[in-house]
Tab-separated table of C-alpha atoms in Angstrom:
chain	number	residue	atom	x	y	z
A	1	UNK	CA	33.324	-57.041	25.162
A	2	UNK	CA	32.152	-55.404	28.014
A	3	UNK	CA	28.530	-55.810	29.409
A	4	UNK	CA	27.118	-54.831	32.733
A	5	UNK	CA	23.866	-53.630	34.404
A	6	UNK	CA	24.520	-51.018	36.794
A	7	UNK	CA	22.858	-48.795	39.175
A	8	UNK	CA	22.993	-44.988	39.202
A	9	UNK	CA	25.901	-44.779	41.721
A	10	UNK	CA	28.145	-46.554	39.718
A	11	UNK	CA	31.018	-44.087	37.953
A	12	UNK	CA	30.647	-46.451	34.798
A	13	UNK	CA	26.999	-44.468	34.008
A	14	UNK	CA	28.369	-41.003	33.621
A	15	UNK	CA	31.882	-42.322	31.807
A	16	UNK	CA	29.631	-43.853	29.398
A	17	UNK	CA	27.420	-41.127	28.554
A	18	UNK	CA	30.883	-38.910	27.793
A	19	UNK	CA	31.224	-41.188	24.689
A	20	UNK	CA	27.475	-39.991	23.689
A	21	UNK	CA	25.374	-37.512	22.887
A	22	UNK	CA	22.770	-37.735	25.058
A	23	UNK	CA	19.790	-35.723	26.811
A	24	UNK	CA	18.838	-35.063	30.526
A	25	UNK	CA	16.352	-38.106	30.792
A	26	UNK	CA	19.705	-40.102	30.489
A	27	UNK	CA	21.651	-38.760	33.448
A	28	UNK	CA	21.858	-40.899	37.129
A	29	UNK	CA	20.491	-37.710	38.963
A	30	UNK	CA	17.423	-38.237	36.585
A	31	UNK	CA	17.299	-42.092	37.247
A	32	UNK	CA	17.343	-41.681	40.918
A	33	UNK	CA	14.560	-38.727	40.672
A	34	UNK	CA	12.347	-41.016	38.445
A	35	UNK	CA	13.230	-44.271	40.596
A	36	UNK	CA	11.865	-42.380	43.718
A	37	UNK	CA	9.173	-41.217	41.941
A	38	UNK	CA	7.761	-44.524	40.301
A	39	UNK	CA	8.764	-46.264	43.717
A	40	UNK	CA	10.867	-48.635	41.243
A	41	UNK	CA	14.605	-49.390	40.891
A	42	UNK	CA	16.808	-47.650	38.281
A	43	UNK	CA	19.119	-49.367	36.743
A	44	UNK	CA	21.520	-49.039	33.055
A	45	UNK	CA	22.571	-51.857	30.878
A	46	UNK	CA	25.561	-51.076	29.048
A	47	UNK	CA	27.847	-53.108	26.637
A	48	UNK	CA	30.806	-51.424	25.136
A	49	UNK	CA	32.715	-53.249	22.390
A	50	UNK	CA	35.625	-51.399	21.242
A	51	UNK	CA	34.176	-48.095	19.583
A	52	UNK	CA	30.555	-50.344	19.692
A	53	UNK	CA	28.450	-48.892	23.070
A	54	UNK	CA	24.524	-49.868	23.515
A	55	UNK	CA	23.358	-47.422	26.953
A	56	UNK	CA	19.068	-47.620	28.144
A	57	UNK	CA	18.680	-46.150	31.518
A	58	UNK	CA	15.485	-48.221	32.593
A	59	UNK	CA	12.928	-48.637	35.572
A	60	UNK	CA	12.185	-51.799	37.246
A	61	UNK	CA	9.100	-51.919	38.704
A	62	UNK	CA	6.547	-55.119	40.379
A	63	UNK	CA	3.684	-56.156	38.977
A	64	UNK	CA	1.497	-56.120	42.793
A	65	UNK	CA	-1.491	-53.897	41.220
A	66	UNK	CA	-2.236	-56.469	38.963
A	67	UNK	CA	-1.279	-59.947	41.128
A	68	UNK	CA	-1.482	-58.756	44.475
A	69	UNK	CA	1.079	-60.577	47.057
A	70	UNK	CA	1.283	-63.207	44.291
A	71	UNK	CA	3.794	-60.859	42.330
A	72	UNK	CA	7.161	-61.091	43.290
A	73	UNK	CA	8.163	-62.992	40.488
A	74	UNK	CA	6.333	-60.794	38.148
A	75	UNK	CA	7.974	-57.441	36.948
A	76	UNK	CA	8.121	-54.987	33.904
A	77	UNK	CA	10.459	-52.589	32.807
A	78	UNK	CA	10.130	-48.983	31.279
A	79	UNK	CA	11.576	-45.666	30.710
A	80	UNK	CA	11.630	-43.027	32.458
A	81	UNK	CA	9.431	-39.847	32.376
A	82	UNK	CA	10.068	-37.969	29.339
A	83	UNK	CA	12.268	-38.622	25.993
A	84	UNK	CA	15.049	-41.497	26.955
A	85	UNK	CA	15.763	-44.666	25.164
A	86	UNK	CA	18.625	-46.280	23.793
A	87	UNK	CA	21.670	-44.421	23.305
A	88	UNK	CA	23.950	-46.148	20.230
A	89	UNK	CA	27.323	-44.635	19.469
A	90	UNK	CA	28.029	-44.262	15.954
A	91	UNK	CA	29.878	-47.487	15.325
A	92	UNK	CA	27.223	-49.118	17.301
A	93	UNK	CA	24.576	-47.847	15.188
A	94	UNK	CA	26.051	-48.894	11.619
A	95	UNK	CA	26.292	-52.341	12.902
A	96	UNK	CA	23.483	-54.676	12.868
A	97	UNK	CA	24.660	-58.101	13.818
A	98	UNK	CA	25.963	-55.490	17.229
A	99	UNK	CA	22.366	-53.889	17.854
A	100	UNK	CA	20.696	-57.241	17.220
A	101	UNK	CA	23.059	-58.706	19.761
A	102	UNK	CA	22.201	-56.203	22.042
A	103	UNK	CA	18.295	-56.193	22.296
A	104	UNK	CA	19.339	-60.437	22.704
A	105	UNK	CA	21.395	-59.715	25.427
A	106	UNK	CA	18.880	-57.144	27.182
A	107	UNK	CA	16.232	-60.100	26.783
A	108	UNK	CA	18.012	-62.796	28.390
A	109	UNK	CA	18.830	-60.219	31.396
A	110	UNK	CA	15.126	-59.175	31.367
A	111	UNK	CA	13.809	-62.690	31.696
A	112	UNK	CA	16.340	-63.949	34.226
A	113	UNK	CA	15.243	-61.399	36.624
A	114	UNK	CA	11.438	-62.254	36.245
A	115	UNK	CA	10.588	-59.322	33.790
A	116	UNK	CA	8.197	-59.798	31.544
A	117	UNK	CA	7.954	-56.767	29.465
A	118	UNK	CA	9.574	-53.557	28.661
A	119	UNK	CA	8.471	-50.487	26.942
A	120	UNK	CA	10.802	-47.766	26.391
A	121	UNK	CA	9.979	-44.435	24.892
A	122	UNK	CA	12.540	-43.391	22.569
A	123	UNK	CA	14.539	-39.906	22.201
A	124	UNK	CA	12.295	-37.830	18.969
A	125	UNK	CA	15.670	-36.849	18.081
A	126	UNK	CA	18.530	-38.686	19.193
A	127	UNK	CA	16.956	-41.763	18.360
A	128	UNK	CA	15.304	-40.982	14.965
A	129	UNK	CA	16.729	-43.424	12.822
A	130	UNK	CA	16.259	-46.103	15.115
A	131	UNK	CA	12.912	-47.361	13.251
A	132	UNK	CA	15.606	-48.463	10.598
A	133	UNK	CA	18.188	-50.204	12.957
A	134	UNK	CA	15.683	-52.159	15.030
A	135	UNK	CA	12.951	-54.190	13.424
A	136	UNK	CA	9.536	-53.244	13.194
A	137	UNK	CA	8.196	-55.733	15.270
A	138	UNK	CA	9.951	-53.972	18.234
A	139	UNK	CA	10.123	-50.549	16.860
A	140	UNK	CA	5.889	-48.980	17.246
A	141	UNK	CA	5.872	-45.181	16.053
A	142	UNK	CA	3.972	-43.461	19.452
A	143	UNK	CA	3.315	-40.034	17.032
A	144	UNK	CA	5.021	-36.650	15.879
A	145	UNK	CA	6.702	-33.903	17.978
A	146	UNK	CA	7.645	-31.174	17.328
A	147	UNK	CA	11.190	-28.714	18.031
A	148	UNK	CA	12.317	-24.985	16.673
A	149	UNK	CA	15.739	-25.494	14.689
A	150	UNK	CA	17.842	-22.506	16.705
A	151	UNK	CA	20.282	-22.525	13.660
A	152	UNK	CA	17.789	-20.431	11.965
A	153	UNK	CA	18.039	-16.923	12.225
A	154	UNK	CA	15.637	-14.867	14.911
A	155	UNK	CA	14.006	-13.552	11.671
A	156	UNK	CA	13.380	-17.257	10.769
A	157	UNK	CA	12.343	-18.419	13.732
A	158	UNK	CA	9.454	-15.651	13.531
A	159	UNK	CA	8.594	-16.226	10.161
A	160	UNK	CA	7.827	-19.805	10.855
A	161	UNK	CA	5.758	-18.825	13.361
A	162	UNK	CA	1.830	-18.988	12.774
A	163	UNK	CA	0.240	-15.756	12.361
A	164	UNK	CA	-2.049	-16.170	15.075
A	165	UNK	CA	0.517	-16.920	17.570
A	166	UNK	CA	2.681	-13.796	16.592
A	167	UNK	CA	-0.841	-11.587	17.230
A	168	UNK	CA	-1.022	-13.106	20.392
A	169	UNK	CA	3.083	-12.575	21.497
A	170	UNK	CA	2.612	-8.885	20.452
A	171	UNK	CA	-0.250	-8.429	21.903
A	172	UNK	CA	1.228	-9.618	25.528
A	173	UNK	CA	4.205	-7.426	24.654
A	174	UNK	CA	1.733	-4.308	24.267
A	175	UNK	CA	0.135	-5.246	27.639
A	176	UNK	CA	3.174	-5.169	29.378
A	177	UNK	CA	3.877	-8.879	29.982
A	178	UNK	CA	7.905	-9.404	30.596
A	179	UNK	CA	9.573	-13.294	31.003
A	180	UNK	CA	12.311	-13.655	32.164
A	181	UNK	CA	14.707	-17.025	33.341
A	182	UNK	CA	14.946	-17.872	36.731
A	183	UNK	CA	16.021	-20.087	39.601
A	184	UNK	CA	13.886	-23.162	40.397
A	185	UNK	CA	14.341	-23.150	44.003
A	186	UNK	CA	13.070	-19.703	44.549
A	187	UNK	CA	9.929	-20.407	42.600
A	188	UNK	CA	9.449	-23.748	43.457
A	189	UNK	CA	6.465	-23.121	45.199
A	190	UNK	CA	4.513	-20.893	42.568
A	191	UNK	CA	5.057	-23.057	39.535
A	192	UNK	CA	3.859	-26.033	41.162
A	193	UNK	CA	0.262	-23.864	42.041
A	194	UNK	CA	0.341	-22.738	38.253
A	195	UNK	CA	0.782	-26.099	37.423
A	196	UNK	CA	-1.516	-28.020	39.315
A	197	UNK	CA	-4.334	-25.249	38.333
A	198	UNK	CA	-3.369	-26.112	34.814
A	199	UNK	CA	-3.845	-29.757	35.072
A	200	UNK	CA	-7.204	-29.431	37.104
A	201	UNK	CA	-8.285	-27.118	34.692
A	202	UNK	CA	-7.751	-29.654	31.462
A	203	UNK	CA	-8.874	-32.365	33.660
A	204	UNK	CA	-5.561	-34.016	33.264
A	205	UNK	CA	-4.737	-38.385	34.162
A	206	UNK	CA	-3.599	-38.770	37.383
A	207	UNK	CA	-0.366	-39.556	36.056
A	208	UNK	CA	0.425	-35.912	35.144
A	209	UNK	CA	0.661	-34.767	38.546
A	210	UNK	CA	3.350	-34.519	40.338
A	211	UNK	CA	4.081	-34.035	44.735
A	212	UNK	CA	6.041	-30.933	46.293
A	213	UNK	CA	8.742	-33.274	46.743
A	214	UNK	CA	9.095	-34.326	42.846
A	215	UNK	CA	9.352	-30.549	41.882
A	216	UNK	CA	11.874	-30.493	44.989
A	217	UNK	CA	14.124	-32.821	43.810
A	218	UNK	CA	14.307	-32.108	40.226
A	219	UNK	CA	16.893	-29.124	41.853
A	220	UNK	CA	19.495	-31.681	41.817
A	221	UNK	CA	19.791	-31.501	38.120
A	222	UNK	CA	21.555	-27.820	38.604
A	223	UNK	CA	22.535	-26.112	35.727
A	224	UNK	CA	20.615	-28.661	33.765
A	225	UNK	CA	17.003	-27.261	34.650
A	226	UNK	CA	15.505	-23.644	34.604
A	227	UNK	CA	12.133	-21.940	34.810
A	228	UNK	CA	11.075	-19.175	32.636
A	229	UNK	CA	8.202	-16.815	34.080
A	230	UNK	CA	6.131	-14.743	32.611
A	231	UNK	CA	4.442	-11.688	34.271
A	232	UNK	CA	2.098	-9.024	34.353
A	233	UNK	CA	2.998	-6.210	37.016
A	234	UNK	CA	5.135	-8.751	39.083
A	235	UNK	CA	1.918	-10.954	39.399
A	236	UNK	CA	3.136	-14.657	37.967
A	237	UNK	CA	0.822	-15.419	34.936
A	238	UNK	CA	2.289	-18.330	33.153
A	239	UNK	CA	5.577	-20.933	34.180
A	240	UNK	CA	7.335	-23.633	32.531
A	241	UNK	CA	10.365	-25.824	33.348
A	242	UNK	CA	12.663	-26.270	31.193
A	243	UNK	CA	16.059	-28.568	30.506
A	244	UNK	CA	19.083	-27.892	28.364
A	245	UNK	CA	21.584	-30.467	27.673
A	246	UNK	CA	23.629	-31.374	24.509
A	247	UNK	CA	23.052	-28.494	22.551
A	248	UNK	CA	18.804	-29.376	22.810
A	249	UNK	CA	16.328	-27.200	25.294
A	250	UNK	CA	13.375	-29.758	26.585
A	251	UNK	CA	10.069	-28.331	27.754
A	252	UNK	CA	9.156	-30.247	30.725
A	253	UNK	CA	6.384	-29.300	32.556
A	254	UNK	CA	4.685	-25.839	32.275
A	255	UNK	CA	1.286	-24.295	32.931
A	256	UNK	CA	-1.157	-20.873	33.012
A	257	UNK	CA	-2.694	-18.856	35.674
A	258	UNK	CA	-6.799	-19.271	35.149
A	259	UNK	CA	-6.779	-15.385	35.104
A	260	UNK	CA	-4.948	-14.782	32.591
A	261	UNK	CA	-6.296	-17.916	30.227
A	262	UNK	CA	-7.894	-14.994	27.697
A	263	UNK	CA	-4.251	-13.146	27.075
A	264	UNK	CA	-2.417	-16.210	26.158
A	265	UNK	CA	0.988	-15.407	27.991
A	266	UNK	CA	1.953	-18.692	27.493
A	267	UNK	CA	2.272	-18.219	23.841
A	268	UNK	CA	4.980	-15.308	24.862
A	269	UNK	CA	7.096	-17.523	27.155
A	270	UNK	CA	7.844	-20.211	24.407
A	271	UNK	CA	8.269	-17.162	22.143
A	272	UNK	CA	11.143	-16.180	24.983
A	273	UNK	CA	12.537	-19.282	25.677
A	274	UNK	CA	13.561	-20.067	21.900
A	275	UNK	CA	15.418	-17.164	20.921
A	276	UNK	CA	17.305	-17.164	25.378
A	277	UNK	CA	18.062	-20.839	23.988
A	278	UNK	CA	19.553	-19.789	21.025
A	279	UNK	CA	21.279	-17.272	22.451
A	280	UNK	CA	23.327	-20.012	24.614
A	281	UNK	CA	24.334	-21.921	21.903
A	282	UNK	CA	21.531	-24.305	21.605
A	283	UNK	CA	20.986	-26.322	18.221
A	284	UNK	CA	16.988	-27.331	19.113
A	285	UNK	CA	14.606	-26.282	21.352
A	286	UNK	CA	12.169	-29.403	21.654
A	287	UNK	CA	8.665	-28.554	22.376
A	288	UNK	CA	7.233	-32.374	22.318
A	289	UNK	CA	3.878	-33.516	21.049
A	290	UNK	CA	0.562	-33.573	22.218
A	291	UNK	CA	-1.460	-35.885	24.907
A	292	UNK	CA	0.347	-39.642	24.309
A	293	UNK	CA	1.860	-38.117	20.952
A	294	UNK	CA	-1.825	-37.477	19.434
A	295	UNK	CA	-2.356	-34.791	17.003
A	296	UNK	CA	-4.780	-32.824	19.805
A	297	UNK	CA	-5.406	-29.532	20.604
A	298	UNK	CA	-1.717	-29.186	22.600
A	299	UNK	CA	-0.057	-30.244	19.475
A	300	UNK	CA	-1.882	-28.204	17.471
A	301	UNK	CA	-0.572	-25.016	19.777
A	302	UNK	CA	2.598	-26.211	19.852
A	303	UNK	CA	2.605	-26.959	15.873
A	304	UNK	CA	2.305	-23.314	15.746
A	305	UNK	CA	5.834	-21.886	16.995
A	306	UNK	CA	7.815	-24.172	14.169
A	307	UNK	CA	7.310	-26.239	10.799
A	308	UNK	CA	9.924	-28.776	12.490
A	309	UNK	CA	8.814	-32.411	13.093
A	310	UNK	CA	10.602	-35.631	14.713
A	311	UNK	CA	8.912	-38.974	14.213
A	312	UNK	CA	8.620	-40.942	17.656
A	313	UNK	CA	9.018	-44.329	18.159
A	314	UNK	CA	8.920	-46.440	20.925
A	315	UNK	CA	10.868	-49.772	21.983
A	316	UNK	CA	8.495	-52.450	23.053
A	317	UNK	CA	9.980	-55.754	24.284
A	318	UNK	CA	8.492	-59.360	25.492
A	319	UNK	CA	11.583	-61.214	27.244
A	320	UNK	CA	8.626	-63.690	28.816
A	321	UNK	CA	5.578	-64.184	26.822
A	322	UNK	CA	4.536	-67.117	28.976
A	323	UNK	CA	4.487	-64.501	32.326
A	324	UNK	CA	3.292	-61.933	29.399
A	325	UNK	CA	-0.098	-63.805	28.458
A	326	UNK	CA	-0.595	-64.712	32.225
A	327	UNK	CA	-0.917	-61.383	33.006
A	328	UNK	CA	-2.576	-60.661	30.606
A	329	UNK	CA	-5.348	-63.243	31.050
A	330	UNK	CA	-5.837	-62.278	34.490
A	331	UNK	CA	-6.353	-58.788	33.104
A	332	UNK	CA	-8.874	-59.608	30.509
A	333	UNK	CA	-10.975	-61.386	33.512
A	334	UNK	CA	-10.890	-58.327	35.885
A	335	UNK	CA	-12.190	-56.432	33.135
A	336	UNK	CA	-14.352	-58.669	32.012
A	337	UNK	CA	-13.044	-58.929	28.869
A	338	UNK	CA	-11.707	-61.655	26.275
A	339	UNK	CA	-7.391	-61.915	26.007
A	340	UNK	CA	-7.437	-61.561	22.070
A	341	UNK	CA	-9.478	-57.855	22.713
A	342	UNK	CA	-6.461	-56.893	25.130
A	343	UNK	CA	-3.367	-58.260	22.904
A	344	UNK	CA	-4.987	-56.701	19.540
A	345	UNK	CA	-5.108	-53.309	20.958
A	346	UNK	CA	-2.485	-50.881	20.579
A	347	UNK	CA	-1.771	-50.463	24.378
A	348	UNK	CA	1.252	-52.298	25.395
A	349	UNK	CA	1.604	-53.646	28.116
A	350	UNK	CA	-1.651	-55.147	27.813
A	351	UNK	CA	-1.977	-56.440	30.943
A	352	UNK	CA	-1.729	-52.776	32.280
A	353	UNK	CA	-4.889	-51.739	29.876
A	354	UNK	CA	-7.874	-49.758	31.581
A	355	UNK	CA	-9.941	-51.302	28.945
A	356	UNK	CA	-10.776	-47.541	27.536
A	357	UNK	CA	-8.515	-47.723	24.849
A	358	UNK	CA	-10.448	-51.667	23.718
A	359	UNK	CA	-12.668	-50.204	20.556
């Protein structure tokens, strides 16, 4: 048996994703991008045994916005931006005394290197059974999302479309919007305006911004990434990035000009995207779910392009609950709340609670 933590350098992290199916939020290019991002370390932990292989790409990161200078022994680990999780090949995943070995394994290194907890959002599709393999104490459904199945016909596609969305796609075909696929680097600069007026706009968390230098280096995923544009007399009026890998097409990030809100072109550029994706051979083009996987009004838009659900799950761990309740207690005090209130609600880690989501 074979079991290692490794960085994203380390030839071992692509050799083992070869033996997997696995998505673009579990490549090293994506590590590093997130690690730099998150101003945290990236790191995999792998353990192959025989035809058995457990893979989590996971972020490191210090606990110093909660304890100050008095943090270096305190850390937490999660995943990063996007779908990722555990990867399981199939031997792996029709063993439980191997998956339960795992998670123990993944513990004891969490602990010994002073993290407390881990929270890992899993992949709505790679990873949907995994509610059955892990227990439920570990396994917390986040919500629903939501993907086209491109093994449907075009005719299919459109029929499971909701009538209101295919007035609004013809009616930006009448008006003379085109899309078309493009390069990132060319654009670079326009999407991330388009973007950042959409999340001012919906008065988005700080966390949904991104700097020039994020949308920069998401170029080094290559033929991995692409942006689809959609325009009215060559003036850009909606954007979205997109990733393909493994047969699935991700919707990353994606936004509309505020003068064209009333037109709806955005509703044309998914309509675009899933039948370009098909064309190339894709299985699923995954659309995701709405704000924190609630059934809002950006999953109810995107509810409306496909009947097609995932369940989504995410991994929460506790490798130190003794470093896990101090934390938390000196939480609860800067928030002037009691420990219980924190540790009962459903945001995990608890320690990292605003105190908004304490009913």
């Amino acid at each position: 048996m074979n079991i290692q933590v490794i960085n994203s350098q380390n030839p071992l992290w692509l050799q083992t994703l070869c033996k997997l199916r696995y998505d673009v939020y579990h490549l090293p290019e994506y590590a590093r991008l997130e690690a730099k991002r998150t101003k945290a370390d990236s790191q995999a932990f792998v353990i192959i045994d025989g035809e058995k292989i457990f893979f989590l790409p996971f972020l490191i990161r210090s606990c110093y916005d909660i304890l100050g200078s008095k943090a270096q022994e305190y850390k937490d680990a999660i995943s990063p931006y996007g779908y990722s999780g555990v990867l399981l090949s199939r031997a792996a995943a029709n063993s439980d005394i191997f998956t339960d070995f795992a998670l123990k394994e993944l513990n004891y290194y969490f602990k010994s290197k002073g993290v407390c907890s881990a929270f890992f959002r899993l992949h709505p599709i790679l990873n949907n059974k995994f509610s059955f393999i892990f227990s439920g104490d570990t396994v917390n459904k986040i919500g629903e999302t939501i993907s086209v199945d491109l093994k449907l016909s075009e005719s299919q596609i459109w029929a499971n479309t909701r009538k209101g969305h295919q007035s609004t796609i013809n009616k930006c075909k009448r008006l003379g919007f085109t899309a078309r696929m493009v390069n990132l680097v060319e654009y670079v600069d326009n999407f991330q305006v388009i973007y950042e007026e959409t999340m001012n706009r919906v008065a988005a968390k700080q966390s949904y911004y991104f700097s020039q230098e994020y949308f920069s280096d998401l170029q080094n995923l290559h033929g991995n990434i692409h942006l689809c544009l959609v325009e009215l007399k060559s003036e850009i009026a909606a954007a979205c990035i997109f990733f393909e890998c493994g047969g699935i097409v991700q919707a990353h990030l994606g936004g509309t000009k505020n003068k064209f809100l009333q037109q709806s072109p955005f509703n044309y550029l998914i309509d675009y995207v899933r039948y370009w994706a098909k064309q190339r051979g894709n299985e699923l083009m995954h659309i995701g779910s709405g704000v924190g996987g609630t059934k809002d009004s950006l999953y109810h838009f995107k509810a409306g392009f496909s009947k097609q659900r995932h369940d989504w799950f995410a991994l929460r761990l506790i490798p130190d609950w003794e470093k896990y309740s101090y934390l938390t207690h000196i939480r609860a005090e800067s928030l002037n709340t009691k420990v219980e209130e924190l540790l009962q609600s459903n945001f995990f880690p608890a320690y990292r609670s605003s105190g908004i989501e304490i009913k």
